[in-house]
PDB file of C-alpha atoms and ligand atoms in Angstrom:
ATOM      1  CA  MET A   1      36.193 -64.778  73.376  1.00  0.00           C
ATOM      2  CA  THR A   2      33.326 -64.282  70.777  1.00  0.00           C
ATOM      3  CA  GLU A   3      33.684 -61.573  68.167  1.00  0.00           C
ATOM      4  CA  THR A   4      30.938 -59.558  69.971  1.00  0.00           C
ATOM      5  CA  GLU A   5      32.630 -59.695  73.337  1.00  0.00           C
ATOM      6  CA  GLU A   6      35.926 -58.442  71.779  1.00  0.00           C
ATOM      7  CA  LYS A   7      34.106 -55.732  70.230  1.00  0.00           C
ATOM      8  CA  VAL A   8      32.336 -54.763  73.534  1.00  0.00           C
ATOM      9  CA  ASN A   9      35.737 -54.985  75.284  1.00  0.00           C
ATOM     10  CA  GLN A  10      37.237 -52.388  72.494  1.00  0.00           C
ATOM     11  CA  ALA A  11      34.256 -50.188  72.714  1.00  0.00           C
ATOM     12  CA  ARG A  12      34.260 -50.155  76.522  1.00  0.00           C
ATOM     13  CA  GLU A  13      37.892 -49.210  76.510  1.00  0.00           C
ATOM     14  CA  LEU A  14      37.339 -46.374  74.120  1.00  0.00           C
ATOM     15  CA  ILE A  15      34.471 -45.074  76.280  1.00  0.00           C
ATOM     16  CA  GLU A  16      36.493 -45.402  79.466  1.00  0.00           C
ATOM     17  CA  SER A  17      39.267 -43.361  78.451  1.00  0.00           C
ATOM     18  CA  ALA A  18      37.056 -40.544  77.113  1.00  0.00           C
ATOM     19  CA  SER A  19      35.938 -37.523  78.876  1.00  0.00           C
ATOM     20  CA  HIS A  20      33.290 -36.247  76.387  1.00  0.00           C
ATOM     21  CA  VAL A  21      31.260 -38.920  74.419  1.00  0.00           C
ATOM     22  CA  VAL A  22      28.612 -37.915  71.882  1.00  0.00           C
ATOM     23  CA  VAL A  23      25.589 -40.349  71.386  1.00  0.00           C
ATOM     24  CA  LEU A  24      23.157 -40.351  68.617  1.00  0.00           C
ATOM     25  CA  THR A  25      20.069 -42.566  69.171  1.00  0.00           C
ATOM     26  CA  GLY A  26      17.305 -43.455  66.659  1.00  0.00           C
ATOM     27  CA  ALA A  27      13.958 -45.442  66.840  1.00  0.00           C
ATOM     28  CA  GLY A  28      15.917 -48.689  67.317  1.00  0.00           C
ATOM     29  CA  ILE A  29      16.689 -47.871  70.846  1.00  0.00           C
ATOM     30  CA  SER A  30      12.998 -47.658  71.651  1.00  0.00           C
ATOM     31  CA  SER A  31      11.975 -50.891  69.825  1.00  0.00           C
ATOM     32  CA  GLU A  32      12.731 -53.208  72.818  1.00  0.00           C
ATOM     33  CA  SER A  33      10.387 -50.967  74.675  1.00  0.00           C
ATOM     34  CA  GLY A  34       7.745 -51.870  72.243  1.00  0.00           C
ATOM     35  CA  VAL A  35       7.597 -48.690  70.134  1.00  0.00           C
ATOM     36  CA  PRO A  36       7.377 -49.354  66.488  1.00  0.00           C
ATOM     37  CA  THR A  37      10.358 -48.208  64.358  1.00  0.00           C
ATOM     38  CA  PHE A  38       9.732 -46.626  60.930  1.00  0.00           C
ATOM     39  CA  ARG A  39      11.788 -49.174  58.858  1.00  0.00           C
ATOM     40  CA  GLY A  40      10.139 -52.382  60.374  1.00  0.00           C
ATOM     41  CA  GLN A  41       6.907 -53.753  59.036  1.00  0.00           C
ATOM     42  CA  GLU A  42       5.149 -52.663  62.326  1.00  0.00           C
ATOM     43  CA  GLY A  43       5.947 -49.063  61.292  1.00  0.00           C
ATOM     44  CA  LEU A  44       3.193 -49.219  58.861  1.00  0.00           C
ATOM     45  CA  TRP A  45      -0.200 -47.723  59.837  1.00  0.00           C
ATOM     46  CA  GLN A  46      -3.260 -48.547  57.624  1.00  0.00           C
ATOM     47  CA  ASN A  47      -0.864 -49.168  54.709  1.00  0.00           C
ATOM     48  CA  PHE A  48       0.560 -45.588  54.858  1.00  0.00           C
ATOM     49  CA  ARG A  49       4.257 -45.202  54.787  1.00  0.00           C
ATOM     50  CA  PRO A  50       5.517 -42.750  57.355  1.00  0.00           C
ATOM     51  CA  GLU A  51       7.028 -40.791  54.690  1.00  0.00           C
ATOM     52  CA  GLU A  52       3.444 -40.279  53.315  1.00  0.00           C
ATOM     53  CA  LEU A  53       2.137 -38.916  56.491  1.00  0.00           C
ATOM     54  CA  ALA A  54       5.101 -37.111  58.206  1.00  0.00           C
ATOM     55  CA  THR A  55       5.122 -34.072  55.759  1.00  0.00           C
ATOM     56  CA  PRO A  56       3.681 -30.608  55.867  1.00  0.00           C
ATOM     57  CA  GLU A  57       1.788 -31.335  52.602  1.00  0.00           C
ATOM     58  CA  ALA A  58       0.131 -34.362  53.999  1.00  0.00           C
ATOM     59  CA  PHE A  59      -0.799 -32.667  57.077  1.00  0.00           C
ATOM     60  CA  TRP A  60      -2.498 -29.693  55.075  1.00  0.00           C
ATOM     61  CA  LYS A  61      -4.199 -32.080  52.646  1.00  0.00           C
ATOM     62  CA  ASP A  62      -5.729 -33.953  55.481  1.00  0.00           C
ATOM     63  CA  PRO A  63      -5.018 -32.867  59.020  1.00  0.00           C
ATOM     64  CA  LYS A  64      -7.414 -35.296  60.493  1.00  0.00           C
ATOM     65  CA  LEU A  65      -5.792 -38.329  58.850  1.00  0.00           C
ATOM     66  CA  VAL A  66      -2.346 -37.181  60.040  1.00  0.00           C
ATOM     67  CA  TRP A  67      -3.735 -36.594  63.612  1.00  0.00           C
ATOM     68  CA  GLU A  68      -5.211 -40.156  63.568  1.00  0.00           C
ATOM     69  CA  TRP A  69      -1.701 -41.514  63.064  1.00  0.00           C
ATOM     70  CA  TYR A  70      -0.145 -39.308  65.703  1.00  0.00           C
ATOM     71  CA  ASP A  71      -2.927 -40.351  68.031  1.00  0.00           C
ATOM     72  CA  TRP A  72      -2.028 -44.095  67.153  1.00  0.00           C
ATOM     73  CA  ARG A  73       1.603 -43.454  67.834  1.00  0.00           C
ATOM     74  CA  ARG A  74       0.899 -41.703  71.125  1.00  0.00           C
ATOM     75  CA  ASN A  75      -1.109 -44.675  72.211  1.00  0.00           C
ATOM     76  CA  ALA A  76       1.851 -47.100  71.093  1.00  0.00           C
ATOM     77  CA  VAL A  77       4.252 -44.938  73.411  1.00  0.00           C
ATOM     78  CA  LYS A  78       1.741 -44.252  76.270  1.00  0.00           C
ATOM     79  CA  ASP A  79       2.536 -47.429  78.199  1.00  0.00           C
ATOM     80  CA  ALA A  80       6.079 -47.800  76.858  1.00  0.00           C
ATOM     81  CA  LYS A  81       8.762 -48.125  79.595  1.00  0.00           C
ATOM     82  CA  PRO A  82      12.454 -47.167  79.081  1.00  0.00           C
ATOM     83  CA  ASN A  83      14.683 -50.492  78.530  1.00  0.00           C
ATOM     84  CA  PRO A  84      18.146 -51.387  79.661  1.00  0.00           C
ATOM     85  CA  GLY A  85      19.641 -49.429  76.692  1.00  0.00           C
ATOM     86  CA  HIS A  86      17.971 -46.132  77.889  1.00  0.00           C
ATOM     87  CA  TYR A  87      18.934 -46.576  81.535  1.00  0.00           C
ATOM     88  CA  ALA A  88      22.547 -47.412  80.760  1.00  0.00           C
ATOM     89  CA  LEU A  89      22.740 -44.118  78.792  1.00  0.00           C
ATOM     90  CA  ALA A  90      21.234 -42.442  81.883  1.00  0.00           C
ATOM     91  CA  GLU A  91      23.808 -44.035  84.006  1.00  0.00           C
ATOM     92  CA  LEU A  92      26.685 -42.850  81.528  1.00  0.00           C
ATOM     93  CA  GLU A  93      25.643 -39.338  82.103  1.00  0.00           C
ATOM     94  CA  ASN A  94      26.186 -39.677  85.902  1.00  0.00           C
ATOM     95  CA  ASN A  95      29.728 -41.286  85.509  1.00  0.00           C
ATOM     96  CA  LEU A  96      31.024 -39.074  82.541  1.00  0.00           C
ATOM     97  CA  GLU A  97      32.499 -35.534  82.653  1.00  0.00           C
ATOM     98  CA  ASN A  98      30.570 -34.561  79.423  1.00  0.00           C
ATOM     99  CA  LEU A  99      27.938 -36.581  77.534  1.00  0.00           C
ATOM    100  CA  THR A 100      26.099 -35.048  74.562  1.00  0.00           C
ATOM    101  CA  LEU A 101      22.916 -37.190  74.050  1.00  0.00           C
ATOM    102  CA  ILE A 102      21.146 -36.472  70.716  1.00  0.00           C
ATOM    103  CA  THR A 103      18.009 -38.412  69.804  1.00  0.00           C
ATOM    104  CA  GLN A 104      15.779 -38.413  66.788  1.00  0.00           C
ATOM    105  CA  ASN A 105      13.175 -40.019  68.742  1.00  0.00           C
ATOM    106  CA  ILE A 106      10.018 -38.205  69.897  1.00  0.00           C
ATOM    107  CA  ASP A 107       8.967 -40.529  72.533  1.00  0.00           C
ATOM    108  CA  GLY A 108      10.600 -39.153  75.572  1.00  0.00           C
ATOM    109  CA  LEU A 109      11.903 -42.404  76.879  1.00  0.00           C
ATOM    110  CA  HIS A 110      15.506 -41.173  77.561  1.00  0.00           C
ATOM    111  CA  GLN A 111      14.010 -38.499  79.889  1.00  0.00           C
ATOM    112  CA  MET A 112      11.917 -41.087  81.489  1.00  0.00           C
ATOM    113  CA  ALA A 113      15.081 -43.385  82.211  1.00  0.00           C
ATOM    114  CA  GLY A 114      16.675 -40.277  84.039  1.00  0.00           C
ATOM    115  CA  SER A 115      18.788 -38.705  81.359  1.00  0.00           C
ATOM    116  CA  SER A 116      18.586 -34.944  82.125  1.00  0.00           C
ATOM    117  CA  ASN A 117      20.282 -33.400  79.165  1.00  0.00           C
ATOM    118  CA  VAL A 118      18.709 -34.716  75.932  1.00  0.00           C
ATOM    119  CA  THR A 119      18.742 -32.928  72.630  1.00  0.00           C
ATOM    120  CA  GLU A 120      15.425 -33.787  70.911  1.00  0.00           C
ATOM    121  CA  MET A 121      16.289 -33.196  67.288  1.00  0.00           C
ATOM    122  CA  HIS A 122      12.889 -34.173  65.937  1.00  0.00           C
ATOM    123  CA  GLY A 123      10.870 -32.595  68.705  1.00  0.00           C
ATOM    124  CA  ASN A 124       8.367 -34.349  71.211  1.00  0.00           C
ATOM    125  CA  LEU A 125       5.254 -36.444  70.517  1.00  0.00           C
ATOM    126  CA  TRP A 126       3.630 -34.933  73.594  1.00  0.00           C
ATOM    127  CA  GLN A 127       3.606 -31.313  72.598  1.00  0.00           C
ATOM    128  CA  ILE A 128       1.027 -29.657  70.360  1.00  0.00           C
ATOM    129  CA  ARG A 129       1.951 -26.438  68.431  1.00  0.00           C
ATOM    130  CA  CYS A 130      -0.561 -24.084  66.978  1.00  0.00           C
ATOM    131  CA  THR A 131      -0.102 -23.468  63.437  1.00  0.00           C
ATOM    132  CA  LYS A 132      -1.079 -19.855  63.753  1.00  0.00           C
ATOM    133  CA  CYS A 133       0.338 -18.412  67.104  1.00  0.00           C
ATOM    134  CA  GLY A 134       3.105 -21.023  67.687  1.00  0.00           C
ATOM    135  CA  ASP A 135       1.888 -21.577  71.210  1.00  0.00           C
ATOM    136  CA  ILE A 136       3.022 -25.092  72.473  1.00  0.00           C
ATOM    137  CA  GLU A 137       0.803 -27.165  74.735  1.00  0.00           C
ATOM    138  CA  GLN A 138       2.000 -30.198  76.666  1.00  0.00           C
ATOM    139  CA  ASN A 139      -0.750 -32.744  76.271  1.00  0.00           C
ATOM    140  CA  PHE A 140      -0.718 -36.284  77.484  1.00  0.00           C
ATOM    141  CA  GLU A 141      -4.244 -37.217  76.405  1.00  0.00           C
ATOM    142  CA  VAL A 142      -4.693 -40.582  74.786  1.00  0.00           C
ATOM    143  CA  PRO A 143      -6.784 -40.737  72.665  1.00  0.00           C
ATOM    144  CA  LEU A 144      -7.177 -37.074  71.919  1.00  0.00           C
ATOM    145  CA  GLY A 145     -10.612 -35.703  71.576  1.00  0.00           C
ATOM    146  CA  GLU A 146     -11.795 -34.053  68.533  1.00  0.00           C
ATOM    147  CA  LEU A 147      -9.094 -33.942  65.698  1.00  0.00           C
ATOM    148  CA  PRO A 148      -7.321 -31.804  64.764  1.00  0.00           C
ATOM    149  CA  PRO A 149      -6.921 -30.425  68.136  1.00  0.00           C
ATOM    150  CA  ARG A 150      -7.491 -26.710  68.549  1.00  0.00           C
ATOM    151  CA  CYS A 151      -5.213 -24.093  70.080  1.00  0.00           C
ATOM    152  CA  LYS A 152      -6.320 -23.189  73.533  1.00  0.00           C
ATOM    153  CA  LYS A 153      -5.137 -19.634  73.183  1.00  0.00           C
ATOM    154  CA  CYS A 154      -6.320 -18.573  69.590  1.00  0.00           C
ATOM    155  CA  GLY A 155      -8.597 -21.535  68.461  1.00  0.00           C
ATOM    156  CA  GLU A 156      -6.656 -22.464  65.385  1.00  0.00           C
ATOM    157  CA  ILE A 157      -5.511 -25.999  64.250  1.00  0.00           C
ATOM    158  CA  GLY A 158      -2.564 -27.550  66.273  1.00  0.00           C
ATOM    159  CA  ARG A 159      -0.012 -29.799  64.771  1.00  0.00           C
ATOM    160  CA  PRO A 160       2.322 -32.271  66.357  1.00  0.00           C
ATOM    161  CA  ASN A 161       5.476 -30.262  67.555  1.00  0.00           C
ATOM    162  CA  VAL A 162       7.706 -32.570  65.616  1.00  0.00           C
ATOM    163  CA  VAL A 163      10.066 -31.844  62.562  1.00  0.00           C
ATOM    164  CA  TRP A 164       8.531 -33.534  59.503  1.00  0.00           C
ATOM    165  CA  PHE A 165      10.234 -34.739  56.133  1.00  0.00           C
ATOM    166  CA  GLY A 166      11.209 -31.671  54.228  1.00  0.00           C
ATOM    167  CA  GLU A 167      11.285 -29.369  57.284  1.00  0.00           C
ATOM    168  CA  MET A 168      14.273 -27.589  58.657  1.00  0.00           C
ATOM    169  CA  ILE A 169      15.852 -28.404  62.032  1.00  0.00           C
ATOM    170  CA  GLU A 170      16.975 -25.104  63.922  1.00  0.00           C
ATOM    171  CA  MET A 171      20.472 -24.236  62.610  1.00  0.00           C
ATOM    172  CA  SER A 172      21.582 -23.417  66.343  1.00  0.00           C
ATOM    173  CA  LEU A 173      20.840 -27.143  67.323  1.00  0.00           C
ATOM    174  CA  ILE A 174      22.757 -28.480  64.207  1.00  0.00           C
ATOM    175  CA  ASP A 175      25.701 -26.049  65.210  1.00  0.00           C
ATOM    176  CA  SER A 176      25.736 -27.162  68.861  1.00  0.00           C
ATOM    177  CA  VAL A 177      25.792 -30.957  67.760  1.00  0.00           C
ATOM    178  CA  LEU A 178      28.622 -30.382  65.173  1.00  0.00           C
ATOM    179  CA  LYS A 179      30.506 -28.505  67.921  1.00  0.00           C
ATOM    180  CA  ALA A 180      30.069 -31.437  70.418  1.00  0.00           C
ATOM    181  CA  ILE A 181      31.255 -33.913  67.762  1.00  0.00           C
ATOM    182  CA  GLU A 182      34.411 -31.630  66.993  1.00  0.00           C
ATOM    183  CA  GLU A 183      35.162 -31.555  70.765  1.00  0.00           C
ATOM    184  CA  CYS A 184      34.314 -35.245  71.812  1.00  0.00           C
ATOM    185  CA  GLN A 185      36.744 -38.234  71.976  1.00  0.00           C
ATOM    186  CA  VAL A 186      34.149 -40.914  70.739  1.00  0.00           C
ATOM    187  CA  MET A 187      30.852 -41.089  69.101  1.00  0.00           C
ATOM    188  CA  LEU A 188      28.191 -43.808  69.657  1.00  0.00           C
ATOM    189  CA  ILE A 189      25.380 -44.383  66.895  1.00  0.00           C
ATOM    190  CA  ILE A 190      22.651 -46.383  68.105  1.00  0.00           C
ATOM    191  CA  GLY A 191      19.457 -47.857  66.420  1.00  0.00           C
ATOM    192  CA  THR A 192      19.296 -45.542  63.466  1.00  0.00           C
ATOM    193  CA  SER A 193      18.947 -46.490  59.946  1.00  0.00           C
ATOM    194  CA  GLY A 194      21.149 -43.786  58.574  1.00  0.00           C
ATOM    195  CA  VAL A 195      18.834 -42.630  55.966  1.00  0.00           C
ATOM    196  CA  VAL A 196      17.245 -39.566  57.681  1.00  0.00           C
ATOM    197  CA  GLU A 197      19.427 -36.308  57.354  1.00  0.00           C
ATOM    198  CA  PRO A 198      21.050 -34.563  59.094  1.00  0.00           C
ATOM    199  CA  ALA A 199      21.573 -37.373  61.454  1.00  0.00           C
ATOM    200  CA  ALA A 200      22.688 -39.636  58.822  1.00  0.00           C
ATOM    201  CA  SER A 201      25.696 -37.421  58.188  1.00  0.00           C
ATOM    202  CA  MET A 202      26.795 -37.004  61.719  1.00  0.00           C
ATOM    203  CA  GLY A 203      28.918 -40.173  61.736  1.00  0.00           C
ATOM    204  CA  LEU A 204      30.533 -38.946  58.572  1.00  0.00           C
ATOM    205  CA  VAL A 205      31.397 -35.715  60.316  1.00  0.00           C
ATOM    206  CA  ALA A 206      32.782 -37.619  63.282  1.00  0.00           C
ATOM    207  CA  LYS A 207      34.963 -39.580  60.930  1.00  0.00           C
ATOM    208  CA  GLN A 208      36.166 -36.513  59.083  1.00  0.00           C
ATOM    209  CA  ALA A 209      37.199 -35.114  62.364  1.00  0.00           C
ATOM    210  CA  ASN A 210      39.165 -38.397  63.042  1.00  0.00           C
ATOM    211  CA  LYS A 211      36.933 -39.488  65.987  1.00  0.00           C
ATOM    212  CA  PRO A 212      36.377 -43.222  66.576  1.00  0.00           C
ATOM    213  CA  VAL A 213      32.699 -44.070  65.930  1.00  0.00           C
ATOM    214  CA  ILE A 214      30.914 -47.099  67.466  1.00  0.00           C
ATOM    215  CA  GLU A 215      27.640 -48.318  65.809  1.00  0.00           C
ATOM    216  CA  ILE A 216      25.086 -50.492  67.562  1.00  0.00           C
ATOM    217  CA  ASN A 217      22.377 -51.728  65.114  1.00  0.00           C
ATOM    218  CA  LEU A 218      20.690 -54.785  64.357  1.00  0.00           C
ATOM    219  CA  ASP A 219      20.974 -54.463  60.682  1.00  0.00           C
ATOM    220  CA  GLU A 220      23.261 -53.083  57.984  1.00  0.00           C
ATOM    221  CA  THR A 221      23.382 -49.297  57.568  1.00  0.00           C
ATOM    222  CA  PRO A 222      24.899 -47.404  54.810  1.00  0.00           C
ATOM    223  CA  SER A 223      27.893 -45.873  56.487  1.00  0.00           C
ATOM    224  CA  ALA A 224      28.959 -48.756  58.671  1.00  0.00           C
ATOM    225  CA  GLY A 225      32.002 -49.563  56.494  1.00  0.00           C
ATOM    226  CA  LEU A 226      33.477 -46.305  57.813  1.00  0.00           C
ATOM    227  CA  TYR A 227      33.051 -46.818  61.348  1.00  0.00           C
ATOM    228  CA  ASP A 228      35.451 -48.279  63.832  1.00  0.00           C
ATOM    229  CA  ILE A 229      33.417 -50.736  65.818  1.00  0.00           C
ATOM    230  CA  VAL A 230      30.060 -52.189  64.560  1.00  0.00           C
ATOM    231  CA  ILE A 231      28.077 -54.395  66.770  1.00  0.00           C
ATOM    232  CA  ARG A 232      25.126 -56.048  65.154  1.00  0.00           C
ATOM    233  CA  GLU A 233      23.084 -56.858  68.376  1.00  0.00           C
ATOM    234  CA  LYS A 234      20.158 -55.339  70.329  1.00  0.00           C
ATOM    235  CA  SER A 235      21.082 -52.000  71.905  1.00  0.00           C
ATOM    236  CA  GLY A 236      19.213 -53.062  75.124  1.00  0.00           C
ATOM    237  CA  GLU A 237      21.604 -55.906  75.465  1.00  0.00           C
ATOM    238  CA  ILE A 238      24.687 -54.327  74.509  1.00  0.00           C
ATOM    239  CA  LEU A 239      24.608 -50.769  76.041  1.00  0.00           C
ATOM    240  CA  PRO A 240      24.460 -52.140  79.694  1.00  0.00           C
ATOM    241  CA  LEU A 241      27.686 -53.987  79.062  1.00  0.00           C
ATOM    242  CA  LEU A 242      29.377 -50.843  77.838  1.00  0.00           C
ATOM    243  CA  PHE A 243      28.850 -48.657  80.920  1.00  0.00           C
ATOM    244  CA  THR A 244      27.657 -50.609  84.004  1.00  0.00           C
ATOM    245  CA  SER A 245      29.230 -52.973  86.376  1.00  0.00           C
ATOM    246  CA  ASN A 246      27.383 -55.841  84.737  1.00  0.00           C
ATOM    247  CA  ARG A 247      29.983 -56.636  82.067  1.00  0.00           C
ATOM    248  CA  THR A 248      29.764 -60.181  80.979  1.00  0.00           C
ATOM    249  CA  LEU A 249      27.886 -61.365  78.056  1.00  0.00           C
ATOM    250  CA  SER A 250      25.492 -64.213  78.789  1.00  0.00           C
TER     251      SER A 250
HETATM  252  P1  NAD B 301      14.290 -46.037  61.648  1.00  0.00           P
HETATM  253  O1  NAD B 301      12.963 -46.803  61.928  1.00  0.00           O
HETATM  254  O2  NAD B 301      14.624 -45.581  60.200  1.00  0.00           O
HETATM  255  O3  NAD B 301      15.503 -47.199  61.887  1.00  0.00           O
HETATM  256  C1  NAD B 301      15.480 -47.907  63.085  1.00  0.00           C
HETATM  257  C2  NAD B 301      16.815 -48.715  63.136  1.00  0.00           C
HETATM  258  O4  NAD B 301      16.990 -49.279  64.422  1.00  0.00           O
HETATM  259  C3  NAD B 301      16.985 -49.673  61.921  1.00  0.00           C
HETATM  260  O5  NAD B 301      18.289 -49.438  61.348  1.00  0.00           O
HETATM  261  C4  NAD B 301      16.852 -50.971  62.810  1.00  0.00           C
HETATM  262  O6  NAD B 301      17.967 -51.930  62.270  1.00  0.00           O
HETATM  263  C5  NAD B 301      17.470 -50.688  64.164  1.00  0.00           C
HETATM  264  N1  NAD B 301      16.964 -51.416  65.427  1.00  0.00           N
HETATM  265  C6  NAD B 301      15.758 -52.007  65.460  1.00  0.00           C
HETATM  266  N2  NAD B 301      15.615 -52.628  66.737  1.00  0.00           N
HETATM  267  C7  NAD B 301      16.923 -52.275  67.240  1.00  0.00           C
HETATM  268  C8  NAD B 301      17.464 -52.909  68.534  1.00  0.00           C
HETATM  269  N3  NAD B 301      16.754 -53.504  69.328  1.00  0.00           N
HETATM  270  N4  NAD B 301      18.746 -52.442  68.808  1.00  0.00           N
HETATM  271  C9  NAD B 301      19.455 -51.869  67.915  1.00  0.00           C
HETATM  272  N5  NAD B 301      19.035 -51.415  66.604  1.00  0.00           N
HETATM  273  C10 NAD B 301      17.731 -51.734  66.463  1.00  0.00           C
HETATM  274  O7  NAD B 301      14.578 -45.028  62.699  1.00  0.00           O
HETATM  275  P2  NAD B 301      15.561 -43.586  62.689  1.00  0.00           P
HETATM  276  O8  NAD B 301      16.815 -43.983  62.034  1.00  0.00           O
HETATM  277  O9  NAD B 301      15.473 -43.173  64.101  1.00  0.00           O
HETATM  278  O10 NAD B 301      14.866 -42.613  61.713  1.00  0.00           O
HETATM  279  C11 NAD B 301      13.571 -42.375  61.277  1.00  0.00           C
HETATM  280  C12 NAD B 301      12.631 -41.212  61.988  1.00  0.00           C
HETATM  281  O11 NAD B 301      11.807 -41.970  62.756  1.00  0.00           O
HETATM  282  C13 NAD B 301      13.159 -40.390  62.778  1.00  0.00           C
HETATM  283  O12 NAD B 301      12.950 -39.055  62.290  1.00  0.00           O
HETATM  284  C14 NAD B 301      12.461 -40.489  64.171  1.00  0.00           C
HETATM  285  O13 NAD B 301      11.993 -39.196  64.659  1.00  0.00           O
HETATM  286  C15 NAD B 301      11.193 -41.277  63.674  1.00  0.00           C
HETATM  287  N6  NAD B 301      10.742 -42.229  64.744  1.00  0.00           N
HETATM  288  C16 NAD B 301      10.792 -42.161  65.986  1.00  0.00           C
HETATM  289  C17 NAD B 301      10.164 -43.034  66.866  1.00  0.00           C
HETATM  290  C18 NAD B 301      10.326 -42.876  68.333  1.00  0.00           C
HETATM  291  O14 NAD B 301      10.391 -41.781  68.845  1.00  0.00           O
HETATM  292  N7  NAD B 301      10.298 -43.955  69.189  1.00  0.00           N
HETATM  293  C19 NAD B 301       9.665 -44.283  66.524  1.00  0.00           C
HETATM  294  C20 NAD B 301       9.576 -44.425  65.021  1.00  0.00           C
HETATM  295  C21 NAD B 301      10.162 -43.391  64.105  1.00  0.00           C
HETATM  296 ZN1   ZN B 302      -2.946 -20.405  68.807  1.00  0.00          ZN
END
């Protein structure tokens, strides 16, 4: 048995004996669907780093520029289809008493794969929020017309309904995630670089509460040393082995 096969078996046993599993996903789970991650080279757009664009300061300095980037990101996601990793998690939801699925992604691919209960920590790429009246519009137009888009209700500038660097995530959302971690029997952390808070600390919270943590990520991450099972493979290849009948590695 290879080392990966052994780890997959251990992870599967942990998951099979659990009634409540918490899963945290990041950009890595969507990379096999062709959606660029932030940390990979392909995450760069016109030589800007995401940290220079995904902030309120950048938006108010140049709303058109920031919207051009979001328009490009919407275009990158528009034709993307969920991959076997997303589908495996949707199947897990059906086969488990209690699954808490939290994502940092804003691409909507978990829902497209059939997951019905998804906590989107960082909002959604397909929503525009008015900067004045707060109205939220669902909008799937690609490319968007005139940038920045205007609110249909009051005419003010709209912004992507996402959480930017330096912005707060609703406290009630964080509380419910912490409660789920407290109550679960195992946590999975998939395709997240572990450098963006508060998601970065969630694995540590689970470890403090003595929960086994399984990480699936292609690369090294800052807290991997604390986790129980670390699988350095593609999530689209590993996740189907963890929860479906297709359980032998090729
Ligand atoms: P990140 O880009 O910082 O890190 C992605 C991680 O995924 C890396 O550690 C990489 O090693 C790993 N990875 C890449 N391909 C993988 C694969 N096939 N299988 C397993 N792991 C793989 O992303 P992040 O940690 O989610 O955090 C950054 C922020 O980026 C978040 O706020 C998120 O909202 C935003 N973001 C979202 C999307 C999206 O919605 N799809 C895309 C890019 C960035
Ligand atoms: Zn408005």
